[in-house]
């Protein structure tokens, strides 16, 4: 409401996890349209395009582990399964109502289809963790029709993170890979958040790797929820709890963890965590913004790790 004018807007919460807004109601349609435009720019509403990837050599046990993983982190569940001649179809839904279809062929190829929202991205990253880096790069190359080689990925990551690269586990390197391959796409998209997700997932892996190596107790080493060891300071920054600091006998490591967690929380939570129905689907509008965020993640990993005594 502004200057006695009232904007009326209808929100439609779609079954696929997206949100549609309709300003064509009420007596002040022009004002309602302006309000919707404001929502579009500030709350970032979009109609996301359909995503699809095909991954080879996924066993029945791998699929079982995937279902256990998404149920644990996302409370997602298998709505339906249907067995046909030569393949089996699973329909998976998250609490945020985004739906992903998994088609598992007898040849052990897994086809993943759905809007590239949070659940789709988590499934993709989990599957990449099961594959050798070479297979991850080939899958990215075939999916997005780009010419990319394993050595190029390694060299590019080393250029961004010359000190930290040798420290990062191979699994984290595989998680970071899609952010580099997607940056090579020269196409216009409605949403570039899918470019950023692997980088933010990678910095989460970096934080967990530091905790496993530098933590003294298993409480820290095998931490389930990262937010459990951080408190928000009056400055708005997130700092380690005192009990967590006492478990990590290295002040530089504590600073590194805080630096990495602050970018992880400030960037990942707005784009990839939908908290309730009225929340809208977040996007990154410009490719250059996505590129900048990916580079910022790499630079944060390098900067924070460089200050840790070796």
PDB file of C-alpha atoms in Angstrom:
ATOM      1  CA  UNK A   1       0.000   0.000   0.000  1.00  0.00           C
ATOM      2  CA  UNK A   2       1.357   3.445  -0.965  1.00  0.00           C
ATOM      3  CA  UNK A   3      -0.271   6.891  -1.039  1.00  0.00           C
ATOM      4  CA  UNK A   4      -3.666   5.325  -0.298  1.00  0.00           C
ATOM      5  CA  UNK A   5      -3.247   3.019  -3.299  1.00  0.00           C
ATOM      6  CA  UNK A   6      -3.437  -0.688  -2.674  1.00  0.00           C
ATOM      7  CA  UNK A   7      -1.695  -3.306  -4.823  1.00  0.00           C
ATOM      8  CA  UNK A   8      -3.479  -6.635  -5.114  1.00  0.00           C
ATOM      9  CA  UNK A   9      -1.476  -9.636  -6.321  1.00  0.00           C
ATOM     10  CA  UNK A  10      -2.372 -13.320  -6.587  1.00  0.00           C
ATOM     11  CA  UNK A  11       0.356 -15.866  -5.773  1.00  0.00           C
ATOM     12  CA  UNK A  12       0.139 -19.328  -7.338  1.00  0.00           C
ATOM     13  CA  UNK A  13       2.427 -21.887  -5.679  1.00  0.00           C
ATOM     14  CA  UNK A  14       3.039 -24.397  -8.459  1.00  0.00           C
ATOM     15  CA  UNK A  15       3.467 -28.107  -7.955  1.00  0.00           C
ATOM     16  CA  UNK A  16       6.990 -28.024  -9.428  1.00  0.00           C
ATOM     17  CA  UNK A  17       8.329 -25.714  -6.711  1.00  0.00           C
ATOM     18  CA  UNK A  18       8.137 -22.471  -8.709  1.00  0.00           C
ATOM     19  CA  UNK A  19       5.839 -19.522  -8.015  1.00  0.00           C
ATOM     20  CA  UNK A  20       3.655 -17.546 -10.446  1.00  0.00           C
ATOM     21  CA  UNK A  21       2.371 -14.052  -9.634  1.00  0.00           C
ATOM     22  CA  UNK A  22      -0.639 -12.361 -11.265  1.00  0.00           C
ATOM     23  CA  UNK A  23      -1.063  -8.554 -10.979  1.00  0.00           C
ATOM     24  CA  UNK A  24      -4.251  -8.364 -13.056  1.00  0.00           C
ATOM     25  CA  UNK A  25      -6.602  -7.985 -10.110  1.00  0.00           C
ATOM     26  CA  UNK A  26      -7.985  -5.075  -8.113  1.00  0.00           C
ATOM     27  CA  UNK A  27      -8.654  -1.466  -9.140  1.00  0.00           C
ATOM     28  CA  UNK A  28      -4.999  -0.346  -9.339  1.00  0.00           C
ATOM     29  CA  UNK A  29      -3.549  -2.698 -11.950  1.00  0.00           C
ATOM     30  CA  UNK A  30      -0.743  -0.312 -12.911  1.00  0.00           C
ATOM     31  CA  UNK A  31       0.387  -0.126  -9.287  1.00  0.00           C
ATOM     32  CA  UNK A  32      -0.022  -3.899  -8.945  1.00  0.00           C
ATOM     33  CA  UNK A  33       2.201  -4.376 -12.007  1.00  0.00           C
ATOM     34  CA  UNK A  34       4.868  -2.137 -10.483  1.00  0.00           C
ATOM     35  CA  UNK A  35       4.658  -4.128  -7.267  1.00  0.00           C
ATOM     36  CA  UNK A  36       5.093  -7.390  -9.196  1.00  0.00           C
ATOM     37  CA  UNK A  37       8.069  -5.928 -11.025  1.00  0.00           C
ATOM     38  CA  UNK A  38       9.591  -5.028  -7.659  1.00  0.00           C
ATOM     39  CA  UNK A  39       9.042  -8.597  -6.441  1.00  0.00           C
ATOM     40  CA  UNK A  40      10.596  -9.935  -9.629  1.00  0.00           C
ATOM     41  CA  UNK A  41      13.712  -7.806  -9.163  1.00  0.00           C
ATOM     42  CA  UNK A  42      14.098  -8.095  -5.389  1.00  0.00           C
ATOM     43  CA  UNK A  43      12.692 -11.527  -4.597  1.00  0.00           C
ATOM     44  CA  UNK A  44      13.839 -13.027  -7.888  1.00  0.00           C
ATOM     45  CA  UNK A  45      10.933 -14.955  -9.387  1.00  0.00           C
ATOM     46  CA  UNK A  46      11.357 -16.895 -12.579  1.00  0.00           C
ATOM     47  CA  UNK A  47      10.156 -19.794 -14.674  1.00  0.00           C
ATOM     48  CA  UNK A  48      13.166 -22.110 -14.690  1.00  0.00           C
ATOM     49  CA  UNK A  49      14.006 -24.216 -17.708  1.00  0.00           C
ATOM     50  CA  UNK A  50      13.943 -27.974 -17.651  1.00  0.00           C
ATOM     51  CA  UNK A  51      17.210 -29.680 -16.740  1.00  0.00           C
ATOM     52  CA  UNK A  52      18.474 -33.082 -17.831  1.00  0.00           C
ATOM     53  CA  UNK A  53      21.682 -35.051 -17.314  1.00  0.00           C
ATOM     54  CA  UNK A  54      22.615 -38.628 -18.131  1.00  0.00           C
ATOM     55  CA  UNK A  55      25.171 -40.452 -15.972  1.00  0.00           C
ATOM     56  CA  UNK A  56      26.732 -43.833 -16.772  1.00  0.00           C
ATOM     57  CA  UNK A  57      27.634 -46.690 -14.424  1.00  0.00           C
ATOM     58  CA  UNK A  58      25.197 -45.975 -11.581  1.00  0.00           C
ATOM     59  CA  UNK A  59      24.561 -49.234  -9.728  1.00  0.00           C
ATOM     60  CA  UNK A  60      21.463 -50.193  -7.747  1.00  0.00           C
ATOM     61  CA  UNK A  61      23.457 -49.609  -4.562  1.00  0.00           C
ATOM     62  CA  UNK A  62      24.523 -46.152  -5.781  1.00  0.00           C
ATOM     63  CA  UNK A  63      20.865 -45.315  -6.327  1.00  0.00           C
ATOM     64  CA  UNK A  64      20.006 -46.550  -2.842  1.00  0.00           C
ATOM     65  CA  UNK A  65      22.726 -44.312  -1.371  1.00  0.00           C
ATOM     66  CA  UNK A  66      21.362 -41.371  -3.378  1.00  0.00           C
ATOM     67  CA  UNK A  67      17.867 -41.858  -1.964  1.00  0.00           C
ATOM     68  CA  UNK A  68      19.263 -42.087   1.573  1.00  0.00           C
ATOM     69  CA  UNK A  69      21.306 -38.919   1.000  1.00  0.00           C
ATOM     70  CA  UNK A  70      18.487 -36.708  -0.290  1.00  0.00           C
ATOM     71  CA  UNK A  71      16.130 -38.002   2.376  1.00  0.00           C
ATOM     72  CA  UNK A  72      18.661 -37.067   5.058  1.00  0.00           C
ATOM     73  CA  UNK A  73      19.585 -33.588   3.823  1.00  0.00           C
ATOM     74  CA  UNK A  74      16.393 -32.509   2.065  1.00  0.00           C
ATOM     75  CA  UNK A  75      13.701 -34.732   3.574  1.00  0.00           C
ATOM     76  CA  UNK A  76      12.914 -35.639  -0.023  1.00  0.00           C
ATOM     77  CA  UNK A  77      11.057 -38.838  -0.708  1.00  0.00           C
ATOM     78  CA  UNK A  78      10.222 -41.170  -3.570  1.00  0.00           C
ATOM     79  CA  UNK A  79       6.600 -40.493  -4.498  1.00  0.00           C
ATOM     80  CA  UNK A  80       6.302 -43.233  -7.053  1.00  0.00           C
ATOM     81  CA  UNK A  81       8.283 -45.966  -8.784  1.00  0.00           C
ATOM     82  CA  UNK A  82       7.339 -47.843 -11.918  1.00  0.00           C
ATOM     83  CA  UNK A  83       9.153 -50.806 -13.424  1.00  0.00           C
ATOM     84  CA  UNK A  84       9.079 -51.194 -17.187  1.00  0.00           C
ATOM     85  CA  UNK A  85      10.847 -53.340 -19.731  1.00  0.00           C
ATOM     86  CA  UNK A  86      14.513 -52.328 -19.535  1.00  0.00           C
ATOM     87  CA  UNK A  87      14.273 -49.525 -16.998  1.00  0.00           C
ATOM     88  CA  UNK A  88      12.685 -48.263 -13.787  1.00  0.00           C
ATOM     89  CA  UNK A  89      11.270 -44.774 -13.195  1.00  0.00           C
ATOM     90  CA  UNK A  90      11.348 -42.980  -9.838  1.00  0.00           C
ATOM     91  CA  UNK A  91       9.574 -39.710  -9.051  1.00  0.00           C
ATOM     92  CA  UNK A  92      11.248 -37.794  -6.218  1.00  0.00           C
ATOM     93  CA  UNK A  93       9.810 -34.733  -4.486  1.00  0.00           C
ATOM     94  CA  UNK A  94      11.326 -32.343  -1.957  1.00  0.00           C
ATOM     95  CA  UNK A  95       9.428 -30.490   0.799  1.00  0.00           C
ATOM     96  CA  UNK A  96       9.752 -27.394  -1.421  1.00  0.00           C
ATOM     97  CA  UNK A  97       7.643 -29.169  -4.081  1.00  0.00           C
ATOM     98  CA  UNK A  98      10.306 -29.392  -6.776  1.00  0.00           C
ATOM     99  CA  UNK A  99      10.031 -32.754  -8.520  1.00  0.00           C
ATOM    100  CA  UNK A 100      12.800 -34.770 -10.186  1.00  0.00           C
ATOM    101  CA  UNK A 101      12.323 -37.874 -12.321  1.00  0.00           C
ATOM    102  CA  UNK A 102      15.027 -40.552 -12.259  1.00  0.00           C
ATOM    103  CA  UNK A 103      15.078 -43.196 -14.987  1.00  0.00           C
ATOM    104  CA  UNK A 104      17.445 -46.058 -14.166  1.00  0.00           C
ATOM    105  CA  UNK A 105      18.131 -48.334 -17.125  1.00  0.00           C
ATOM    106  CA  UNK A 106      19.231 -51.963 -16.951  1.00  0.00           C
ATOM    107  CA  UNK A 107      22.470 -50.765 -18.588  1.00  0.00           C
ATOM    108  CA  UNK A 108      23.096 -48.799 -15.322  1.00  0.00           C
ATOM    109  CA  UNK A 109      22.671 -45.431 -17.030  1.00  0.00           C
ATOM    110  CA  UNK A 110      20.722 -42.950 -14.913  1.00  0.00           C
ATOM    111  CA  UNK A 111      18.731 -40.145 -16.549  1.00  0.00           C
ATOM    112  CA  UNK A 112      17.916 -37.217 -14.238  1.00  0.00           C
ATOM    113  CA  UNK A 113      15.178 -34.788 -15.338  1.00  0.00           C
ATOM    114  CA  UNK A 114      13.515 -31.815 -13.658  1.00  0.00           C
ATOM    115  CA  UNK A 115      13.678 -28.087 -13.031  1.00  0.00           C
ATOM    116  CA  UNK A 116      17.264 -27.181 -12.017  1.00  0.00           C
ATOM    117  CA  UNK A 117      16.198 -26.226  -8.510  1.00  0.00           C
ATOM    118  CA  UNK A 118      17.799 -27.271  -5.239  1.00  0.00           C
ATOM    119  CA  UNK A 119      16.873 -30.980  -5.347  1.00  0.00           C
ATOM    120  CA  UNK A 120      18.085 -31.401  -8.938  1.00  0.00           C
ATOM    121  CA  UNK A 121      21.417 -29.769  -8.088  1.00  0.00           C
ATOM    122  CA  UNK A 122      21.914 -31.910  -4.969  1.00  0.00           C
ATOM    123  CA  UNK A 123      21.264 -35.093  -6.967  1.00  0.00           C
ATOM    124  CA  UNK A 124      23.699 -34.019  -9.675  1.00  0.00           C
ATOM    125  CA  UNK A 125      26.488 -33.192  -7.218  1.00  0.00           C
ATOM    126  CA  UNK A 126      25.967 -36.458  -5.315  1.00  0.00           C
ATOM    127  CA  UNK A 127      26.259 -38.482  -8.526  1.00  0.00           C
ATOM    128  CA  UNK A 128      29.405 -36.626  -9.564  1.00  0.00           C
ATOM    129  CA  UNK A 129      30.942 -37.586  -6.241  1.00  0.00           C
ATOM    130  CA  UNK A 130      30.623 -41.252  -7.256  1.00  0.00           C
ATOM    131  CA  UNK A 131      32.431 -40.811 -10.567  1.00  0.00           C
ATOM    132  CA  UNK A 132      36.084 -40.326 -11.455  1.00  0.00           C
ATOM    133  CA  UNK A 133      36.941 -36.760 -12.480  1.00  0.00           C
ATOM    134  CA  UNK A 134      37.400 -37.854 -16.092  1.00  0.00           C
ATOM    135  CA  UNK A 135      33.806 -39.110 -16.206  1.00  0.00           C
ATOM    136  CA  UNK A 136      32.501 -35.920 -14.589  1.00  0.00           C
ATOM    137  CA  UNK A 137      34.215 -33.799 -17.238  1.00  0.00           C
ATOM    138  CA  UNK A 138      32.912 -36.007 -20.073  1.00  0.00           C
ATOM    139  CA  UNK A 139      29.362 -35.810 -18.692  1.00  0.00           C
ATOM    140  CA  UNK A 140      29.545 -32.015 -18.467  1.00  0.00           C
ATOM    141  CA  UNK A 141      31.007 -31.825 -21.972  1.00  0.00           C
ATOM    142  CA  UNK A 142      28.280 -34.020 -23.466  1.00  0.00           C
ATOM    143  CA  UNK A 143      25.439 -32.401 -21.516  1.00  0.00           C
ATOM    144  CA  UNK A 144      26.288 -28.814 -22.450  1.00  0.00           C
ATOM    145  CA  UNK A 145      27.978 -29.494 -25.821  1.00  0.00           C
ATOM    146  CA  UNK A 146      31.242 -27.824 -24.832  1.00  0.00           C
ATOM    147  CA  UNK A 147      34.847 -28.806 -25.508  1.00  0.00           C
ATOM    148  CA  UNK A 148      36.491 -29.310 -22.143  1.00  0.00           C
ATOM    149  CA  UNK A 149      39.275 -31.616 -20.961  1.00  0.00           C
ATOM    150  CA  UNK A 150      40.341 -32.881 -17.540  1.00  0.00           C
ATOM    151  CA  UNK A 151      43.721 -31.145 -17.743  1.00  0.00           C
ATOM    152  CA  UNK A 152      41.984 -27.844 -18.500  1.00  0.00           C
ATOM    153  CA  UNK A 153      39.844 -28.174 -15.383  1.00  0.00           C
ATOM    154  CA  UNK A 154      42.834 -28.996 -13.184  1.00  0.00           C
ATOM    155  CA  UNK A 155      44.939 -26.171 -14.637  1.00  0.00           C
ATOM    156  CA  UNK A 156      42.137 -23.637 -14.217  1.00  0.00           C
ATOM    157  CA  UNK A 157      41.474 -24.640 -10.612  1.00  0.00           C
ATOM    158  CA  UNK A 158      45.218 -24.516  -9.878  1.00  0.00           C
ATOM    159  CA  UNK A 159      45.346 -21.005 -11.338  1.00  0.00           C
ATOM    160  CA  UNK A 160      42.572 -19.820  -9.022  1.00  0.00           C
ATOM    161  CA  UNK A 161      43.777 -21.802  -5.992  1.00  0.00           C
ATOM    162  CA  UNK A 162      47.536 -22.444  -6.334  1.00  0.00           C
ATOM    163  CA  UNK A 163      47.993 -23.122  -2.617  1.00  0.00           C
ATOM    164  CA  UNK A 164      44.677 -24.760  -1.761  1.00  0.00           C
ATOM    165  CA  UNK A 165      44.397 -27.031  -4.820  1.00  0.00           C
ATOM    166  CA  UNK A 166      46.793 -29.641  -3.472  1.00  0.00           C
ATOM    167  CA  UNK A 167      44.924 -29.704  -0.167  1.00  0.00           C
ATOM    168  CA  UNK A 168      41.425 -30.235  -1.563  1.00  0.00           C
ATOM    169  CA  UNK A 169      40.175 -33.801  -1.718  1.00  0.00           C
ATOM    170  CA  UNK A 170      39.486 -35.214  -5.165  1.00  0.00           C
ATOM    171  CA  UNK A 171      35.765 -35.326  -4.370  1.00  0.00           C
ATOM    172  CA  UNK A 172      35.720 -31.555  -3.819  1.00  0.00           C
ATOM    173  CA  UNK A 173      37.535 -31.013  -7.117  1.00  0.00           C
ATOM    174  CA  UNK A 174      34.780 -33.015  -8.834  1.00  0.00           C
ATOM    175  CA  UNK A 175      32.103 -30.965  -7.088  1.00  0.00           C
ATOM    176  CA  UNK A 176      33.713 -27.691  -8.231  1.00  0.00           C
ATOM    177  CA  UNK A 177      34.101 -28.857 -11.843  1.00  0.00           C
ATOM    178  CA  UNK A 178      30.571 -27.994 -13.101  1.00  0.00           C
ATOM    179  CA  UNK A 179      31.003 -24.348 -12.108  1.00  0.00           C
ATOM    180  CA  UNK A 180      33.979 -24.131 -14.458  1.00  0.00           C
ATOM    181  CA  UNK A 181      32.348 -26.003 -17.330  1.00  0.00           C
ATOM    182  CA  UNK A 182      29.110 -24.006 -17.102  1.00  0.00           C
ATOM    183  CA  UNK A 183      31.061 -20.744 -17.311  1.00  0.00           C
ATOM    184  CA  UNK A 184      32.034 -21.797 -20.825  1.00  0.00           C
ATOM    185  CA  UNK A 185      28.418 -21.760 -21.997  1.00  0.00           C
ATOM    186  CA  UNK A 186      27.791 -18.819 -24.307  1.00  0.00           C
ATOM    187  CA  UNK A 187      23.995 -18.871 -24.172  1.00  0.00           C
ATOM    188  CA  UNK A 188      21.359 -16.662 -22.583  1.00  0.00           C
ATOM    189  CA  UNK A 189      19.481 -18.219 -19.680  1.00  0.00           C
ATOM    190  CA  UNK A 190      16.667 -17.024 -17.452  1.00  0.00           C
ATOM    191  CA  UNK A 191      18.588 -18.219 -14.410  1.00  0.00           C
ATOM    192  CA  UNK A 192      22.308 -18.633 -13.721  1.00  0.00           C
ATOM    193  CA  UNK A 193      22.091 -19.933 -10.155  1.00  0.00           C
ATOM    194  CA  UNK A 194      22.875 -23.446 -11.414  1.00  0.00           C
ATOM    195  CA  UNK A 195      26.341 -22.105 -12.360  1.00  0.00           C
ATOM    196  CA  UNK A 196      27.005 -21.175  -8.742  1.00  0.00           C
ATOM    197  CA  UNK A 197      25.614 -24.151  -6.833  1.00  0.00           C
ATOM    198  CA  UNK A 198      28.654 -26.455  -7.381  1.00  0.00           C
ATOM    199  CA  UNK A 199      31.045 -23.745  -6.182  1.00  0.00           C
ATOM    200  CA  UNK A 200      29.039 -23.178  -3.003  1.00  0.00           C
ATOM    201  CA  UNK A 201      28.720 -26.914  -2.475  1.00  0.00           C
ATOM    202  CA  UNK A 202      32.490 -27.103  -2.933  1.00  0.00           C
ATOM    203  CA  UNK A 203      33.233 -24.509  -0.260  1.00  0.00           C
ATOM    204  CA  UNK A 204      30.967 -26.473   2.075  1.00  0.00           C
ATOM    205  CA  UNK A 205      33.148 -29.510   1.357  1.00  0.00           C
ATOM    206  CA  UNK A 206      36.261 -27.426   2.039  1.00  0.00           C
ATOM    207  CA  UNK A 207      34.873 -26.376   5.445  1.00  0.00           C
ATOM    208  CA  UNK A 208      34.079 -29.981   6.334  1.00  0.00           C
ATOM    209  CA  UNK A 209      37.545 -31.115   5.238  1.00  0.00           C
ATOM    210  CA  UNK A 210      39.141 -28.523   7.536  1.00  0.00           C
ATOM    211  CA  UNK A 211      36.960 -29.684  10.431  1.00  0.00           C
ATOM    212  CA  UNK A 212      37.882 -33.327   9.861  1.00  0.00           C
ATOM    213  CA  UNK A 213      41.608 -32.579   9.797  1.00  0.00           C
ATOM    214  CA  UNK A 214      41.885 -29.827  12.410  1.00  0.00           C
ATOM    215  CA  UNK A 215      39.148 -30.857  14.835  1.00  0.00           C
ATOM    216  CA  UNK A 216      40.155 -32.824  17.926  1.00  0.00           C
ATOM    217  CA  UNK A 217      36.901 -34.581  18.781  1.00  0.00           C
ATOM    218  CA  UNK A 218      34.538 -36.560  16.571  1.00  0.00           C
ATOM    219  CA  UNK A 219      31.795 -34.050  17.402  1.00  0.00           C
ATOM    220  CA  UNK A 220      33.644 -31.507  15.267  1.00  0.00           C
ATOM    221  CA  UNK A 221      35.169 -33.946  12.781  1.00  0.00           C
ATOM    222  CA  UNK A 222      31.826 -35.514  11.842  1.00  0.00           C
ATOM    223  CA  UNK A 223      29.609 -32.466  12.260  1.00  0.00           C
ATOM    224  CA  UNK A 224      26.197 -32.899  10.654  1.00  0.00           C
ATOM    225  CA  UNK A 225      24.964 -29.291  10.477  1.00  0.00           C
ATOM    226  CA  UNK A 226      27.571 -26.570   9.917  1.00  0.00           C
ATOM    227  CA  UNK A 227      25.415 -23.878  11.497  1.00  0.00           C
ATOM    228  CA  UNK A 228      25.600 -25.684  14.838  1.00  0.00           C
ATOM    229  CA  UNK A 229      29.111 -24.342  15.510  1.00  0.00           C
ATOM    230  CA  UNK A 230      28.556 -20.723  14.448  1.00  0.00           C
ATOM    231  CA  UNK A 231      26.848 -17.773  16.143  1.00  0.00           C
ATOM    232  CA  UNK A 232      25.845 -14.483  14.548  1.00  0.00           C
ATOM    233  CA  UNK A 233      27.840 -11.571  15.972  1.00  0.00           C
ATOM    234  CA  UNK A 234      26.497  -8.032  16.455  1.00  0.00           C
ATOM    235  CA  UNK A 235      28.342  -7.056  13.270  1.00  0.00           C
ATOM    236  CA  UNK A 236      26.210  -9.485  11.280  1.00  0.00           C
ATOM    237  CA  UNK A 237      29.150 -11.793  10.673  1.00  0.00           C
ATOM    238  CA  UNK A 238      29.126 -15.425  11.756  1.00  0.00           C
ATOM    239  CA  UNK A 239      31.807 -16.532  14.210  1.00  0.00           C
ATOM    240  CA  UNK A 240      32.715 -19.883  15.734  1.00  0.00           C
ATOM    241  CA  UNK A 241      31.185 -20.824  19.083  1.00  0.00           C
ATOM    242  CA  UNK A 242      33.653 -20.868  21.973  1.00  0.00           C
ATOM    243  CA  UNK A 243      33.320 -24.630  22.444  1.00  0.00           C
ATOM    244  CA  UNK A 244      34.124 -25.152  18.763  1.00  0.00           C
ATOM    245  CA  UNK A 245      37.189 -22.902  19.000  1.00  0.00           C
ATOM    246  CA  UNK A 246      38.452 -24.911  21.958  1.00  0.00           C
ATOM    247  CA  UNK A 247      38.131 -28.061  19.839  1.00  0.00           C
ATOM    248  CA  UNK A 248      40.209 -26.577  17.000  1.00  0.00           C
ATOM    249  CA  UNK A 249      43.629 -25.713  18.486  1.00  0.00           C
ATOM    250  CA  UNK A 250      44.637 -23.317  15.709  1.00  0.00           C
ATOM    251  CA  UNK A 251      43.548 -19.673  15.605  1.00  0.00           C
ATOM    252  CA  UNK A 252      44.353 -19.349  11.885  1.00  0.00           C
ATOM    253  CA  UNK A 253      42.158 -22.354  11.087  1.00  0.00           C
ATOM    254  CA  UNK A 254      39.321 -20.782  13.073  1.00  0.00           C
ATOM    255  CA  UNK A 255      39.657 -17.572  11.038  1.00  0.00           C
ATOM    256  CA  UNK A 256      39.696 -19.637   7.833  1.00  0.00           C
ATOM    257  CA  UNK A 257      36.533 -21.488   8.842  1.00  0.00           C
ATOM    258  CA  UNK A 258      34.750 -18.234   9.673  1.00  0.00           C
ATOM    259  CA  UNK A 259      35.754 -16.625   6.377  1.00  0.00           C
ATOM    260  CA  UNK A 260      34.617 -19.617   4.347  1.00  0.00           C
ATOM    261  CA  UNK A 261      31.374 -20.079   6.291  1.00  0.00           C
ATOM    262  CA  UNK A 262      30.368 -16.430   5.922  1.00  0.00           C
ATOM    263  CA  UNK A 263      30.440 -16.556   2.130  1.00  0.00           C
ATOM    264  CA  UNK A 264      28.798 -19.989   2.164  1.00  0.00           C
ATOM    265  CA  UNK A 265      25.944 -18.781   4.343  1.00  0.00           C
ATOM    266  CA  UNK A 266      25.467 -15.353   2.753  1.00  0.00           C
ATOM    267  CA  UNK A 267      25.425 -16.677  -0.816  1.00  0.00           C
ATOM    268  CA  UNK A 268      24.043 -20.192  -0.630  1.00  0.00           C
ATOM    269  CA  UNK A 269      21.140 -19.689   1.764  1.00  0.00           C
ATOM    270  CA  UNK A 270      19.352 -16.961  -0.252  1.00  0.00           C
ATOM    271  CA  UNK A 271      19.687 -18.865  -3.533  1.00  0.00           C
ATOM    272  CA  UNK A 272      19.235 -22.496  -2.542  1.00  0.00           C
ATOM    273  CA  UNK A 273      17.136 -22.674   0.630  1.00  0.00           C
ATOM    274  CA  UNK A 274      13.400 -22.166   0.339  1.00  0.00           C
ATOM    275  CA  UNK A 275      11.952 -21.978   3.827  1.00  0.00           C
ATOM    276  CA  UNK A 276       8.202 -21.843   3.281  1.00  0.00           C
ATOM    277  CA  UNK A 277       5.478 -21.552   0.679  1.00  0.00           C
ATOM    278  CA  UNK A 278       5.515 -17.794   0.455  1.00  0.00           C
ATOM    279  CA  UNK A 279       9.215 -17.806  -0.377  1.00  0.00           C
ATOM    280  CA  UNK A 280       9.945 -17.306  -4.048  1.00  0.00           C
ATOM    281  CA  UNK A 281      12.311 -19.156  -6.302  1.00  0.00           C
ATOM    282  CA  UNK A 282      15.639 -17.273  -6.280  1.00  0.00           C
ATOM    283  CA  UNK A 283      17.752 -16.758  -9.349  1.00  0.00           C
ATOM    284  CA  UNK A 284      20.877 -14.972 -10.535  1.00  0.00           C
ATOM    285  CA  UNK A 285      19.883 -12.794 -13.454  1.00  0.00           C
ATOM    286  CA  UNK A 286      23.233 -12.138 -15.165  1.00  0.00           C
ATOM    287  CA  UNK A 287      25.953 -14.555 -16.220  1.00  0.00           C
ATOM    288  CA  UNK A 288      28.642 -12.091 -15.142  1.00  0.00           C
ATOM    289  CA  UNK A 289      27.159 -12.061 -11.626  1.00  0.00           C
ATOM    290  CA  UNK A 290      27.317 -15.855 -11.506  1.00  0.00           C
ATOM    291  CA  UNK A 291      30.897 -15.797 -12.827  1.00  0.00           C
ATOM    292  CA  UNK A 292      31.909 -13.256 -10.183  1.00  0.00           C
ATOM    293  CA  UNK A 293      30.381 -15.338  -7.408  1.00  0.00           C
ATOM    294  CA  UNK A 294      32.165 -18.488  -8.588  1.00  0.00           C
ATOM    295  CA  UNK A 295      35.496 -16.652  -8.658  1.00  0.00           C
ATOM    296  CA  UNK A 296      34.774 -15.176  -5.205  1.00  0.00           C
ATOM    297  CA  UNK A 297      34.304 -18.689  -3.833  1.00  0.00           C
ATOM    298  CA  UNK A 298      37.601 -19.879  -5.341  1.00  0.00           C
ATOM    299  CA  UNK A 299      39.431 -16.814  -4.020  1.00  0.00           C
ATOM    300  CA  UNK A 300      37.934 -17.305  -0.545  1.00  0.00           C
ATOM    301  CA  UNK A 301      39.134 -20.900  -0.410  1.00  0.00           C
ATOM    302  CA  UNK A 302      42.618 -19.855  -1.543  1.00  0.00           C
ATOM    303  CA  UNK A 303      42.864 -16.843   0.773  1.00  0.00           C
ATOM    304  CA  UNK A 304      41.633 -18.635   3.892  1.00  0.00           C
ATOM    305  CA  UNK A 305      43.726 -21.750   3.343  1.00  0.00           C
ATOM    306  CA  UNK A 306      46.873 -19.708   2.626  1.00  0.00           C
ATOM    307  CA  UNK A 307      46.844 -18.356   6.203  1.00  0.00           C
ATOM    308  CA  UNK A 308      46.746 -21.794   7.837  1.00  0.00           C
ATOM    309  CA  UNK A 309      50.171 -23.038   9.049  1.00  0.00           C
ATOM    310  CA  UNK A 310      51.233 -26.065   7.009  1.00  0.00           C
TER     311      UNK A 310
END
